[in-house]
mmCIF file of C-alpha atoms in Angstrom:
data_model
loop_
_atom_site.group_PDB
_atom_site.id
_atom_site.type_symbol
_atom_site.label_atom_id
_atom_site.label_comp_id
_atom_site.label_asym_id
_atom_site.label_seq_id
_atom_site.Cartn_x
_atom_site.Cartn_y
_atom_site.Cartn_z
ATOM 1 C CA MET Z 239 144.991 -42.003 -160.493
ATOM 2 C CA LEU Z 240 145.042 -45.272 -158.602
ATOM 3 C CA LEU Z 241 148.644 -46.344 -158.854
ATOM 4 C CA GLY Z 242 150.726 -48.316 -156.373
ATOM 5 C CA SER Z 243 154.393 -47.605 -155.847
ATOM 6 C CA THR Z 244 155.343 -49.926 -158.706
ATOM 7 C CA GLY Z 245 152.945 -48.353 -161.191
ATOM 8 C CA ALA Z 246 153.739 -44.794 -160.163
ATOM 9 C CA SER Z 247 157.275 -45.099 -161.476
ATOM 10 C CA ARG Z 248 155.855 -45.827 -164.938
ATOM 11 C CA VAL Z 249 154.060 -42.483 -165.188
ATOM 12 C CA SER Z 250 155.834 -39.760 -167.119
ATOM 13 C CA SER Z 251 154.875 -36.287 -168.215
ATOM 14 C CA GLN Z 252 155.516 -37.197 -171.853
ATOM 15 C CA ARG Z 253 152.902 -38.727 -174.110
ATOM 16 C CA ARG Z 254 153.457 -42.447 -174.389
ATOM 17 C CA GLU Z 255 153.360 -44.280 -177.695
ATOM 18 C CA ARG Z 256 150.618 -46.797 -178.227
ATOM 19 C CA GLN Z 257 151.981 -50.281 -177.599
ATOM 20 C CA LYS Z 258 150.740 -53.121 -179.768
ATOM 21 C CA ILE Z 259 150.015 -56.309 -177.852
ATOM 22 C CA ALA Z 260 149.399 -59.618 -179.627
ATOM 23 C CA VAL Z 261 146.482 -61.611 -178.234
ATOM 24 C CA ASN Z 262 146.832 -65.365 -178.642
ATOM 25 C CA THR Z 263 143.240 -66.094 -177.571
ATOM 26 C CA PRO Z 264 139.862 -64.816 -178.810
ATOM 27 C CA TRP Z 265 139.589 -62.451 -175.808
ATOM 28 C CA ILE Z 266 141.033 -61.334 -172.460
ATOM 29 C CA ARG Z 267 139.176 -59.673 -169.570
ATOM 30 C CA LEU Z 268 139.859 -55.972 -169.056
ATOM 31 C CA ASP Z 269 140.935 -56.364 -165.414
ATOM 32 C CA SER Z 270 143.323 -59.200 -166.296
ATOM 33 C CA PHE Z 271 144.763 -57.186 -169.161
ATOM 34 C CA LEU Z 272 145.439 -54.156 -166.932
ATOM 35 C CA LYS Z 273 147.399 -56.342 -164.501
ATOM 36 C CA TRP Z 274 149.320 -58.053 -167.306
ATOM 37 C CA ALA Z 275 150.174 -54.733 -168.991
ATOM 38 C CA GLY Z 276 151.456 -53.272 -165.708
ATOM 39 C CA ALA Z 277 148.880 -50.472 -165.582
ATOM 40 C CA VAL Z 278 147.913 -51.695 -162.085
ATOM 41 C CA THR Z 279 149.581 -54.044 -159.625
ATOM 42 C CA THR Z 280 146.632 -55.922 -158.089
ATOM 43 C CA GLY Z 281 143.172 -57.129 -158.992
ATOM 44 C CA GLY Z 282 141.692 -54.782 -156.390
ATOM 45 C CA GLN Z 283 143.496 -51.871 -157.955
ATOM 46 C CA ALA Z 284 142.198 -52.898 -161.380
ATOM 47 C CA LYS Z 285 138.645 -53.092 -160.006
ATOM 48 C CA ALA Z 286 138.869 -49.614 -158.447
ATOM 49 C CA THR Z 287 140.571 -48.015 -161.455
ATOM 50 C CA ILE Z 288 137.849 -49.351 -163.752
ATOM 51 C CA ALA Z 289 135.020 -48.450 -161.322
ATOM 52 C CA PHE Z 290 136.227 -44.834 -161.083
ATOM 53 C CA GLY Z 291 136.069 -44.463 -164.867
ATOM 54 C CA GLU Z 292 139.816 -44.158 -165.347
ATOM 55 C CA VAL Z 293 139.981 -46.727 -168.151
ATOM 56 C CA MET Z 294 138.838 -46.212 -171.727
ATOM 57 C CA VAL Z 295 138.277 -48.890 -174.345
ATOM 58 C CA ASN Z 296 138.190 -47.572 -177.906
ATOM 59 C CA GLY Z 297 137.910 -44.013 -176.571
ATOM 60 C CA ILE Z 298 134.867 -44.715 -174.369
ATOM 61 C CA PRO Z 299 135.054 -44.924 -170.547
ATOM 62 C CA GLU Z 300 134.546 -48.543 -169.479
ATOM 63 C CA ASN Z 301 133.277 -49.560 -166.032
ATOM 64 C CA ARG Z 302 132.933 -53.318 -166.552
ATOM 65 C CA ARG Z 303 136.004 -55.176 -165.353
ATOM 66 C CA SER Z 304 134.752 -58.309 -167.099
ATOM 67 C CA ARG Z 305 134.701 -56.517 -170.464
ATOM 68 C CA LYS Z 306 136.115 -58.898 -173.052
ATOM 69 C CA LEU Z 307 138.893 -57.292 -175.070
ATOM 70 C CA ARG Z 308 139.539 -58.593 -178.560
ATOM 71 C CA ALA Z 309 142.042 -57.907 -181.335
ATOM 72 C CA GLY Z 310 141.576 -54.337 -182.562
ATOM 73 C CA ASP Z 311 140.539 -52.889 -179.191
ATOM 74 C CA VAL Z 312 142.527 -49.957 -177.791
ATOM 75 C CA VAL Z 313 142.838 -49.632 -174.001
ATOM 76 C CA THR Z 314 143.839 -46.264 -172.542
ATOM 77 C CA VAL Z 315 144.685 -45.357 -168.949
ATOM 78 C CA PRO Z 316 145.487 -41.621 -169.022
ATOM 79 C CA GLY Z 317 148.936 -40.864 -167.638
ATOM 80 C CA VAL Z 318 149.875 -44.556 -167.649
ATOM 81 C CA GLY Z 319 149.702 -45.923 -171.173
ATOM 82 C CA GLU Z 320 147.797 -46.951 -174.244
ATOM 83 C CA TRP Z 321 147.698 -50.447 -175.729
ATOM 84 C CA GLN Z 322 146.250 -51.804 -178.958
ATOM 85 C CA LEU Z 323 145.410 -55.497 -179.016
ATOM 86 C CA THR Z 324 146.356 -57.195 -182.254
ATOM 87 C CA GLY Z 325 146.001 -60.641 -183.727
ATOM 88 C CA ASP Z 326 148.541 -63.335 -182.840
ATOM 89 C CA GLN Z 327 152.166 -62.472 -183.756
ATOM 90 C CA GLU Z 328 151.450 -58.822 -184.684
ATOM 91 C CA GLY Z 329 152.331 -57.043 -181.449
ATOM 92 C CA ASP Z 330 155.272 -56.092 -179.227
ATOM 93 C CA GLY Z 331 154.264 -58.570 -176.519
ATOM 94 C CA CYS Z 332 151.848 -61.423 -176.044
ATOM 95 C CA ALA Z 333 148.914 -61.249 -173.636
ATOM 96 C CA PRO Z 334 148.244 -64.392 -171.605
ATOM 97 C CA ASP Z 335 145.601 -66.962 -172.415
ATOM 98 C CA ALA Z 336 142.081 -65.960 -171.361
ATOM 99 C CA ASP Z 337 141.989 -68.916 -168.974
ATOM 100 C CA SER Z 338 145.280 -68.021 -167.268
ATOM 101 C CA PRO Z 339 145.085 -66.997 -163.598
#
């Protein structure tokens, strides 16, 4: 698992509940989403985590960091967390705009 010191403290031995995240844009890039969700701490870490096949989208390993996530997609990083993207106002949090840095 590619976790920095900040991310490592988030890992627990218990199964985490799926978090619902409201998306207020049509899509968000996978690497940006991982940083926003706290699964990784840097863009480089996101790139490596995705490249090593440690990220699944809808149950399928995903190796494209530019993968566009949309409402309904489920992102899983084993040992870190699982997030379901929902339409605007349906989730526990709100992902940033697709054009945000």
